[in-house]
XYZ file of N, CA, C and O in Angstrom:
720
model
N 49.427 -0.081 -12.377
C 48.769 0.011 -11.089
C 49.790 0.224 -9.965
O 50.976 -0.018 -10.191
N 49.311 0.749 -8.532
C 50.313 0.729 -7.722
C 50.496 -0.024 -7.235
O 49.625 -0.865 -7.456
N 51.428 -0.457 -6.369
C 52.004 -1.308 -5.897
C 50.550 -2.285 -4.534
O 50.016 -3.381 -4.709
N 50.455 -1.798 -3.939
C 48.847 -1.869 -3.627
C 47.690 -2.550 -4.090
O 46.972 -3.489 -3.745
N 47.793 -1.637 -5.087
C 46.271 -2.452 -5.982
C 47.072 -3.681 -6.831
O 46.232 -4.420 -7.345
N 48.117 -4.001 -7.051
C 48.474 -4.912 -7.665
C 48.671 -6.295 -6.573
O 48.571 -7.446 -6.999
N 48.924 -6.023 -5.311
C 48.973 -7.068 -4.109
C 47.531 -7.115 -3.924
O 47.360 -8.334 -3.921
N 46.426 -6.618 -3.775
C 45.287 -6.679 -3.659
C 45.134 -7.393 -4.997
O 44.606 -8.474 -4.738
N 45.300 -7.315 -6.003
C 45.161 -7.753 -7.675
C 45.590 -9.237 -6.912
O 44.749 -10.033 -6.495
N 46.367 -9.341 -6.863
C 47.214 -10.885 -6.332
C 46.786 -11.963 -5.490
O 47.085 -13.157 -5.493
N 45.855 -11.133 -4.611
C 45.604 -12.185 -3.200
C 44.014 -12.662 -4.229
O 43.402 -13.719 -4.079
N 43.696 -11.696 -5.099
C 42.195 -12.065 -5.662
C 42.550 -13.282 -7.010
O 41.711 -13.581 -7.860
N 43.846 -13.812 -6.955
C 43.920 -14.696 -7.955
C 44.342 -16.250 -7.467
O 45.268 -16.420 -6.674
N 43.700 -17.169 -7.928
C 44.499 -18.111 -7.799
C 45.446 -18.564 -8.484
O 45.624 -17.670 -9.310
N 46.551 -19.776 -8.799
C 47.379 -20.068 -9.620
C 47.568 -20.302 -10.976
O 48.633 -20.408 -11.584
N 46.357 -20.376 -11.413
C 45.953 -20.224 -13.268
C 45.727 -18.669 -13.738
O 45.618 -18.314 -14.912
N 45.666 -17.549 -12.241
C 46.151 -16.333 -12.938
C 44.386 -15.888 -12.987
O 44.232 -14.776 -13.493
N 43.112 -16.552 -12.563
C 41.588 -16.390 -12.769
C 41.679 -15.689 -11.811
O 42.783 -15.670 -11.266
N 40.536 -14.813 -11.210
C 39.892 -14.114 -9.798
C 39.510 -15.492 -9.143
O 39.130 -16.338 -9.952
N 39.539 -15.827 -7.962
C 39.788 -16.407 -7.315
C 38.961 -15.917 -5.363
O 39.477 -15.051 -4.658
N 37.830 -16.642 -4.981
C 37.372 -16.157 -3.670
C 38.016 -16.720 -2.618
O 37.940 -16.285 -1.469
N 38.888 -18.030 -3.082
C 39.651 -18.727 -2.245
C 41.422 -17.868 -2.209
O 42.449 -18.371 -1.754
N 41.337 -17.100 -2.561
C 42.899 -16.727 -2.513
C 43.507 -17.200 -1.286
O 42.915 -17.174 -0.207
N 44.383 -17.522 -1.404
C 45.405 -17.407 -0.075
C 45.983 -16.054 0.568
O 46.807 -15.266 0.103
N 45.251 -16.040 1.848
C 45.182 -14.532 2.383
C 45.721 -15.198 3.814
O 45.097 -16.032 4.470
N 47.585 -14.397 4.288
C 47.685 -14.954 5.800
C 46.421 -14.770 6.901
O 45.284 -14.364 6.658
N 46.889 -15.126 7.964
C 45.738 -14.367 9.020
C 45.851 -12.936 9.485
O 44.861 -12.414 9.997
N 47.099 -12.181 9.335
C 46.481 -11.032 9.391
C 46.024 -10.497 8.178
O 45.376 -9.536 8.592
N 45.917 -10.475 6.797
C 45.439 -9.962 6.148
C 44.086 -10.147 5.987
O 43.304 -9.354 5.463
N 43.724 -11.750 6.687
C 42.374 -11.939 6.690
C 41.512 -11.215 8.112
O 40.322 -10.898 8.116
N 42.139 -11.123 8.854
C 41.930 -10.005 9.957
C 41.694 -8.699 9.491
O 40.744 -8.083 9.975
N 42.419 -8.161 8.610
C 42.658 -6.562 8.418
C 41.052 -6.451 7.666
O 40.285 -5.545 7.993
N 40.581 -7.751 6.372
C 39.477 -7.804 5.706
C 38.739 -7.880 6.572
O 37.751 -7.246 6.203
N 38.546 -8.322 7.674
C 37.206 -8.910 8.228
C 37.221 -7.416 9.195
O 36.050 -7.172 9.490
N 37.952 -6.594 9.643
C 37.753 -5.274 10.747
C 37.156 -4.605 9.406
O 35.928 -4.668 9.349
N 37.837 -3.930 8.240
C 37.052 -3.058 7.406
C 35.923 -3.474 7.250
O 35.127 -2.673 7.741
N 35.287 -4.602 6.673
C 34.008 -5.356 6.287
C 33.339 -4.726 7.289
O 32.480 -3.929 6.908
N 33.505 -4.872 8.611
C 32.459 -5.142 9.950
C 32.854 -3.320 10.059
O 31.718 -2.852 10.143
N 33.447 -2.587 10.083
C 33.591 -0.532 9.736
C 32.332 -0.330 8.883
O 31.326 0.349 9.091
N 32.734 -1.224 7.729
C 31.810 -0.778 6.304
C 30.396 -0.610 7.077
O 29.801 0.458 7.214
N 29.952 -1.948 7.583
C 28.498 -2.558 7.927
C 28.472 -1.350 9.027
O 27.510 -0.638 9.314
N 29.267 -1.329 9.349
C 29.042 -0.432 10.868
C 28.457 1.006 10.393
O 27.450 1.488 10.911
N 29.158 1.616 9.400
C 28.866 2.825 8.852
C 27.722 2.629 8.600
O 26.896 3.096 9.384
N 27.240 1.846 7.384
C 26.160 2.108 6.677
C 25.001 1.928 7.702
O 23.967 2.586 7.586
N 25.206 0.929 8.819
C 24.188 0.784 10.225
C 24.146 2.643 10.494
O 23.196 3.424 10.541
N 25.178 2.783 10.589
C 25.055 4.575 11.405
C 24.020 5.326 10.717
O 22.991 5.863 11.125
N 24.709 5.198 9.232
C 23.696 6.142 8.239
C 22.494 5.502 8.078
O 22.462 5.466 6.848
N 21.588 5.026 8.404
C 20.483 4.366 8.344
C 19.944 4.500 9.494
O 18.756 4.185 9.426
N 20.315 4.883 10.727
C 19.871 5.182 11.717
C 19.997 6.411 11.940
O 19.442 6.559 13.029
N 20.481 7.675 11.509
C 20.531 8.963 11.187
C 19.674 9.092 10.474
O 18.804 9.879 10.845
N 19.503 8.465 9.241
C 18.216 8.671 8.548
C 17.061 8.634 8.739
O 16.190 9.192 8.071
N 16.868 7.641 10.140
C 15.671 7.639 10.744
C 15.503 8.298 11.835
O 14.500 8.681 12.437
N 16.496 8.376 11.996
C 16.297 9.406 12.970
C 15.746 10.923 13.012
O 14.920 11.610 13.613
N 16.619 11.005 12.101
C 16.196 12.555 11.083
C 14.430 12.619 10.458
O 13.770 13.624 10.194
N 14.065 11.296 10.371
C 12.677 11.380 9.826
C 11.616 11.623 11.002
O 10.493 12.110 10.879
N 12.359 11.078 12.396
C 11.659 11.198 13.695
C 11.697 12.502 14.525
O 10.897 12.787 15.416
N 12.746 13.258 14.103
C 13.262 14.478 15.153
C 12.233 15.604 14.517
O 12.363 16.742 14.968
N 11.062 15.352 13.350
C 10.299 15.898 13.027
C 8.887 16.170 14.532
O 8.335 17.159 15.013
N 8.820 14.509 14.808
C 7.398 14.405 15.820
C 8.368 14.949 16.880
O 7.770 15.820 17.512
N 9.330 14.826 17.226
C 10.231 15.059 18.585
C 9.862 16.299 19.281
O 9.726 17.402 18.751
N 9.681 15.944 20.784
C 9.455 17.603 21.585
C 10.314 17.485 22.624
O 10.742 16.355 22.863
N 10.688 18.457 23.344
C 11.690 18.519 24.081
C 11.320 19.075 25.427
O 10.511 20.002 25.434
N 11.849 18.591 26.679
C 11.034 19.460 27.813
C 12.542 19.930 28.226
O 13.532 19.235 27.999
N 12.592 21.586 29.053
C 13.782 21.954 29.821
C 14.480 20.868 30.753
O 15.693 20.667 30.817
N 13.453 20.188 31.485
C 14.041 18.959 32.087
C 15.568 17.636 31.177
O 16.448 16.822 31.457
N 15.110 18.100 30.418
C 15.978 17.340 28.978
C 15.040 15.530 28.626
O 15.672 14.485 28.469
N 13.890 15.603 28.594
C 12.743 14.378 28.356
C 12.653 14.795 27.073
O 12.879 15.954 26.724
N 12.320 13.876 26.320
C 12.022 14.125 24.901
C 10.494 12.899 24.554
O 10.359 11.793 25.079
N 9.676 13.455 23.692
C 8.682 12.943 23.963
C 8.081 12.858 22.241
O 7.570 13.782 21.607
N 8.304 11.640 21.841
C 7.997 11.242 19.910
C 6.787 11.081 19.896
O 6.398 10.289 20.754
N 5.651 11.722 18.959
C 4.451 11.837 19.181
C 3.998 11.205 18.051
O 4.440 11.880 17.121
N 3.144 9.970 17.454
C 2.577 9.500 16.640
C 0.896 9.860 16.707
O 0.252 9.151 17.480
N 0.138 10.927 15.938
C -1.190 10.589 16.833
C -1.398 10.524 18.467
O -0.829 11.210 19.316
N -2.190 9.696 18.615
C -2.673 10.005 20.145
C -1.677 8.724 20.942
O -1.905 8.262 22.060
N -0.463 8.300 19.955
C 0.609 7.597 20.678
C 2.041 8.483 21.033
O 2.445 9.558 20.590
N 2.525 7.684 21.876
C 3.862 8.908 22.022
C 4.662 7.710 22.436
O 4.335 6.525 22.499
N 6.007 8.432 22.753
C 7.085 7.724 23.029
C 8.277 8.630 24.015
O 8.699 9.712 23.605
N 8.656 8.145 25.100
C 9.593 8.970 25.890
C 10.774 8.272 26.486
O 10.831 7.211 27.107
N 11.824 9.239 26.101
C 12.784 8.928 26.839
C 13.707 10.230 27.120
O 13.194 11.294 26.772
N 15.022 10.297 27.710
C 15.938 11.513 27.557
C 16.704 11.390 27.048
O 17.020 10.405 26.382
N 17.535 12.866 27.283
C 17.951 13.258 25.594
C 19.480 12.854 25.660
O 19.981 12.411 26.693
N 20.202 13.041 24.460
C 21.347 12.435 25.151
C 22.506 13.707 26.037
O 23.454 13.168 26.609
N 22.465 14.654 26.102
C 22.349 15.851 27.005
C 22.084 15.735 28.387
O 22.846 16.236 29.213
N 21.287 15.249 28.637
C 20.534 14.077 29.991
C 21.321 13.482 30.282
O 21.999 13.903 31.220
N 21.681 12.191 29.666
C 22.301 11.145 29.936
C 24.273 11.094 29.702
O 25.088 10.294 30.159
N 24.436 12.117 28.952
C 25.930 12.601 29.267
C 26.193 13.241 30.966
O 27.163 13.111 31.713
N 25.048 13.866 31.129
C 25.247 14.713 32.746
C 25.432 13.394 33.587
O 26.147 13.414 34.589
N 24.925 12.492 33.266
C 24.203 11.444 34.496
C 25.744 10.526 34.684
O 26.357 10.195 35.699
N 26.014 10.312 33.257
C 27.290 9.097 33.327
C 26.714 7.813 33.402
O 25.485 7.771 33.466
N 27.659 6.243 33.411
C 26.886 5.422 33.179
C 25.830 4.789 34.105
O 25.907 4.521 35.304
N 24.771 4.615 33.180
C 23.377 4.294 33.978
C 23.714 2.652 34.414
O 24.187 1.804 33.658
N 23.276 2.440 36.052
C 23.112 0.941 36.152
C 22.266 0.312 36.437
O 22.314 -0.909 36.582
N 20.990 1.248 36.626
C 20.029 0.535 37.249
C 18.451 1.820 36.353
O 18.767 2.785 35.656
N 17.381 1.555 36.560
C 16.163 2.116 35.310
C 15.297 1.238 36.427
O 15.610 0.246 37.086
N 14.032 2.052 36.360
C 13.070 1.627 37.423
C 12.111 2.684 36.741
O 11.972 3.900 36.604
N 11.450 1.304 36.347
C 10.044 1.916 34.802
C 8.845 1.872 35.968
O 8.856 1.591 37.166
N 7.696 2.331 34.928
C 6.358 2.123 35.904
C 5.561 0.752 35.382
O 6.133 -0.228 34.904
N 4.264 0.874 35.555
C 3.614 -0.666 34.924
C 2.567 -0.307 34.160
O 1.908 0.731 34.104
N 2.504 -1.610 33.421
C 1.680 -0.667 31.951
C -0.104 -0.741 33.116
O -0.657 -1.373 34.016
N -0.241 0.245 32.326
C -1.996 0.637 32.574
C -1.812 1.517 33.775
O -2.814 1.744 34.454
N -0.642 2.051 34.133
C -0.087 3.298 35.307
C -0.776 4.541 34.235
O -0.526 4.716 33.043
N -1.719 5.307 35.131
C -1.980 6.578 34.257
C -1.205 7.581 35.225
O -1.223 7.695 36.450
N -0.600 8.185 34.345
C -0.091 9.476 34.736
C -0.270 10.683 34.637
O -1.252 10.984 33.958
N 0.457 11.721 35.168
C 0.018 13.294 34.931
C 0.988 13.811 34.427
O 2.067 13.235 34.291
N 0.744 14.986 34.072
C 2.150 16.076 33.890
C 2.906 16.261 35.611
O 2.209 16.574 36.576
N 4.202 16.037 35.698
C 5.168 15.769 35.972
C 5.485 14.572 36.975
O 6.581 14.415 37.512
N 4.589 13.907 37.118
C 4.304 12.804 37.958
C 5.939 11.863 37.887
O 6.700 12.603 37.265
N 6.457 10.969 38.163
C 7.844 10.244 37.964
C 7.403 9.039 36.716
O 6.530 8.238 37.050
N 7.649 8.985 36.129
C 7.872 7.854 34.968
C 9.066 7.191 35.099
O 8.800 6.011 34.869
N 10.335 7.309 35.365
C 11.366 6.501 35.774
C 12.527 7.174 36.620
O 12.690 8.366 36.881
N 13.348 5.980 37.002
C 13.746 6.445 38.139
C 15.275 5.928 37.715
O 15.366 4.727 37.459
N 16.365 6.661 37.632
C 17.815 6.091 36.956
C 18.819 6.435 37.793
O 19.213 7.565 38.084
N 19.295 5.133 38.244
C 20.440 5.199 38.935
C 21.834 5.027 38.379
O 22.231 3.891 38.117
N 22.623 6.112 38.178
C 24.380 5.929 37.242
C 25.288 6.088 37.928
O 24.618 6.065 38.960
N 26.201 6.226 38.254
C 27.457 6.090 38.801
C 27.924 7.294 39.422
O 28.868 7.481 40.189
N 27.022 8.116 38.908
C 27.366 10.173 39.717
C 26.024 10.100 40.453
O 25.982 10.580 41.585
N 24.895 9.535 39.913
C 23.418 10.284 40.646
C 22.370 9.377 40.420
O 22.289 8.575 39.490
N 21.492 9.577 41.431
C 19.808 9.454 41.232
C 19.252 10.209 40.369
O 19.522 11.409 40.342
N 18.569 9.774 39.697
C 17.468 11.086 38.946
C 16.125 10.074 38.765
O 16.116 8.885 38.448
N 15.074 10.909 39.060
C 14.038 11.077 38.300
C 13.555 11.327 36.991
O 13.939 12.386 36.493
N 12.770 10.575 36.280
C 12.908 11.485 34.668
C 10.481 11.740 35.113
O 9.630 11.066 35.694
N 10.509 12.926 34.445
C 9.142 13.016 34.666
C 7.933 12.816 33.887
O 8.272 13.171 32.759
N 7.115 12.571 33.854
C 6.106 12.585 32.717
C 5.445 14.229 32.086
O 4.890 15.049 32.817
N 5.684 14.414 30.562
C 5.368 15.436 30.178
C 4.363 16.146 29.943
O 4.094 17.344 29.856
N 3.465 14.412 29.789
C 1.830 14.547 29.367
C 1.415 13.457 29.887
O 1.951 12.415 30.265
N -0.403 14.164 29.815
C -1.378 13.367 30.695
C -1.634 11.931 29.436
O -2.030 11.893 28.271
N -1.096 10.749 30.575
C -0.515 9.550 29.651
C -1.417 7.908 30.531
O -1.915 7.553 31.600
N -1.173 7.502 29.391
C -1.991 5.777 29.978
C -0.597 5.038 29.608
O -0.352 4.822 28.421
N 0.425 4.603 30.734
C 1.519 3.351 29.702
C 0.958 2.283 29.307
O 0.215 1.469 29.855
N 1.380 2.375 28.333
C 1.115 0.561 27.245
C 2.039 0.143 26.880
O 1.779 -0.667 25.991
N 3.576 0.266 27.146
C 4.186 -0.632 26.855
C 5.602 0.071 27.523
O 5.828 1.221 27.148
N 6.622 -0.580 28.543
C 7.692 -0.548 28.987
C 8.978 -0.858 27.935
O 8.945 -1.640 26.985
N 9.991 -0.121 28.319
C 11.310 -1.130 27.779
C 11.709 -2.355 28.123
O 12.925 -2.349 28.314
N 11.298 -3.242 28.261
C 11.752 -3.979 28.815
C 13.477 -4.482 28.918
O 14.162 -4.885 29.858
N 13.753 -4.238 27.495
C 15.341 -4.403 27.484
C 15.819 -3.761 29.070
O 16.269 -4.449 29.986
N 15.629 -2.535 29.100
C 16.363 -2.129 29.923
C 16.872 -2.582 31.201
O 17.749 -1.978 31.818
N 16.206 -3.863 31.672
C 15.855 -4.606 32.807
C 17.148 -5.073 32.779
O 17.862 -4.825 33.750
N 17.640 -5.778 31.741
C 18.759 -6.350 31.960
C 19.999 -5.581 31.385
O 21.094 -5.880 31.860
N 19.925 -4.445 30.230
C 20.783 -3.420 29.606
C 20.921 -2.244 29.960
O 21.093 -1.416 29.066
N 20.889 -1.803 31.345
C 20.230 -0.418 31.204
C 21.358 0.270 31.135
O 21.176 1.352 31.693
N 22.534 0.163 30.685
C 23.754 1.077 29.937
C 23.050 1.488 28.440
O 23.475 2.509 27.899
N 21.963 0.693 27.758
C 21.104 1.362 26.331
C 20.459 2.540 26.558
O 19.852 2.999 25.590
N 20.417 3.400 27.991
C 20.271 4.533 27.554
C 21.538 5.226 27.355
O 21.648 5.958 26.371
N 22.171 5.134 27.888
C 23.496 5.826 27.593
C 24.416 5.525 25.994
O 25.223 6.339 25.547
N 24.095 4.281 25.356
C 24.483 3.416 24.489
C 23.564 4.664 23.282
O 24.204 5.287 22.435
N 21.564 4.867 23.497
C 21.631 4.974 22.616
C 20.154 5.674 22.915
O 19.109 5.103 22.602
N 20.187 6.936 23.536
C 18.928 7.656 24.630
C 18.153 7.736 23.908
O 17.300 6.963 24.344
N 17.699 8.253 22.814
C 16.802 8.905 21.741
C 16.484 7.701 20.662
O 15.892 8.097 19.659
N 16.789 6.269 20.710
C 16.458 5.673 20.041
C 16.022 4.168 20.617
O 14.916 3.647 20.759
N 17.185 3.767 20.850
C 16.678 1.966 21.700
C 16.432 2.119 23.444
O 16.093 1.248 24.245
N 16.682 3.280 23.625
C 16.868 3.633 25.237
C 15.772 3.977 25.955
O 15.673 4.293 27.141
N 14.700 3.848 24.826
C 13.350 5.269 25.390
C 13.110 4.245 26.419
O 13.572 3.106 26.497
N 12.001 5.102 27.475
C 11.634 4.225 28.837
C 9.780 3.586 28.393
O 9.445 2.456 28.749
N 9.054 4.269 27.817
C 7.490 3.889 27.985
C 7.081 4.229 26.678
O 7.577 5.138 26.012
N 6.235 3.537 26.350
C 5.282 3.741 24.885
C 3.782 4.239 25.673
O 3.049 3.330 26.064
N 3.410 5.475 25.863
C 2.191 5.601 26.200
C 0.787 6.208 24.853
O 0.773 6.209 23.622
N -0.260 6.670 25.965
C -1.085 6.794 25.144
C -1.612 8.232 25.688
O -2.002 8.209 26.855
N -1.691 9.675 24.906
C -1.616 10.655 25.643
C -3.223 10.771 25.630
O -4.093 10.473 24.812
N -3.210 11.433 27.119
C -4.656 11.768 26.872
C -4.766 12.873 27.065
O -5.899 13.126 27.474
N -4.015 13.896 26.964
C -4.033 15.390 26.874
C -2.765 15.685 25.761
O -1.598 15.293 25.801
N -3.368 16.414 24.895
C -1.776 16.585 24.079
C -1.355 18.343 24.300
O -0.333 18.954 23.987
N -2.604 18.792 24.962
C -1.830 19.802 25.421
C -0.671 20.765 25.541
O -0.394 21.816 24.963
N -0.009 19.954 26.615
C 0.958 20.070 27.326
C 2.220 19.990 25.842
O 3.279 20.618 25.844
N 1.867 19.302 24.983
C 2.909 19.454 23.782
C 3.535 20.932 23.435
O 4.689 21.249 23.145
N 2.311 21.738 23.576
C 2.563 22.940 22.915
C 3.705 23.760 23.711
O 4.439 24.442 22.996
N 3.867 23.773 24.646
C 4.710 24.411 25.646
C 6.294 23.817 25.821
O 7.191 24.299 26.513
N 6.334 22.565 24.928
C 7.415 22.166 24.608
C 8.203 22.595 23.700
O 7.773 23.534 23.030
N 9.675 22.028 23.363
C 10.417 22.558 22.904
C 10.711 21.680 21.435
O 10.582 20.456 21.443
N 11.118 22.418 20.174
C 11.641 21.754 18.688
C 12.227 21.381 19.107
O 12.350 21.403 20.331
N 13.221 20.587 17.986
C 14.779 20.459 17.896
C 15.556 21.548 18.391
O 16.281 21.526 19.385
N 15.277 22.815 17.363
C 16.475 23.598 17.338
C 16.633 24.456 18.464
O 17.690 24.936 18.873
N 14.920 24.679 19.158
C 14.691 25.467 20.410
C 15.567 24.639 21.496
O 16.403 25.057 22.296
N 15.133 23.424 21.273
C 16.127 23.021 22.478
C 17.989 22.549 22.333
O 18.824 22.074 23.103
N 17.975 22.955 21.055
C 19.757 22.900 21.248
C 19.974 24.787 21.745
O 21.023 25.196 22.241
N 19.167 25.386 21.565
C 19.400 26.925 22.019
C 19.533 26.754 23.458
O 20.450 27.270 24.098
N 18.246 25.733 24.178
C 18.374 25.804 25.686
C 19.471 24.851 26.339
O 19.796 24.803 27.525
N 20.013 24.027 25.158
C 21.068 23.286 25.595
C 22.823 24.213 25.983
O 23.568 24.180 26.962
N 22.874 24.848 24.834
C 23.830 25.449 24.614
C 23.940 27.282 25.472
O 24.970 27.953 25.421
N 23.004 27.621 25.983
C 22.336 28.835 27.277
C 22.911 27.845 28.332
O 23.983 28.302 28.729
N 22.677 26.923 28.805
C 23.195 26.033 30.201
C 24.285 25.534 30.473
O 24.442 24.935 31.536
């Protein structure tokens, strides 16, 4: 073995020469274990959230505005894209509406204040909110942290789905991303 796997061989034994969970490991080596461990977890968190993600970017629609809008049935879900929220820089402040607010096509649904700008984000479709982020009240760097997934702003209920059709895929809107 190399020199390597044989010190790794070593720290996994105790003094009768058995595998051993108690090895004697200094503190940085028990440091160096505990950063990979928490990489490992970290990765496999990534790929598991790509994966779902990937299962979601199916319902996903896209408006030129850069709003993205996850459609379950006559439920939806909105927030912006992360395209959006790279322009904006970090967000410090999110100013949602209140649930049972009915809205229109382009009416304001939230209002985000970051460190370059004000923006408006708009409503895409004719919508009833039923449910806010609330996180955001106290996190609102989670859109920037994580726009298209823990960041969205409103869970509504569309009452025109309309307006879907005139929206944009995935791939249509990395075309209108990459034109700008």
């Amino acid at each position: 073995p190399t020199t390597r796997k044989r010190r790794l061989q070593r720290l996994c034994r105790n003094r009768h020469g058995s595998p051993s969970l108690r090895a004697r490991v200094t503190p940085l080596e028990a440091a160096v274990m505990a950063f990979i461990a928490t990489r490992a977890r970290a990765a496999v968190c990534r790929v598991a959230t790509r994966a779902a993600h990937a299962r979601a970017m199916a319902t996903l629609h896209f408006t030129k505005d850069h709003e993205w809008v996850s459609v379950d049935g006559d439920s939806a879900v909105i927030g912006i894209t992360q395209y959006a929220q790279d322009q904006m820089g970090d967000v410090v402040h999110v100013s949602l509406p209140d649930v049972g607010d009915e809205l229109s096509v382009g009416d304001t649904l939230a209002s985000i204040e970051s460190v370059k700008a004000a923006s408006d984000v708009y409503v895409p479709v004719d919508c009833v909110v039923n449910e806010v982020n609330g996180e955001l009240d106290g996190n609102p760097g989670l859109v920037n942290e994580s726009p298209e997934a823990d960041g969205w702003f409103a869970k509504v209920s569309v009452k025109d789905a309309s307006a879907l059709a005139d929206m944009m895929d995935e791939a249509a809107y990395r075309a209108f991303c990459e034109q700008h």
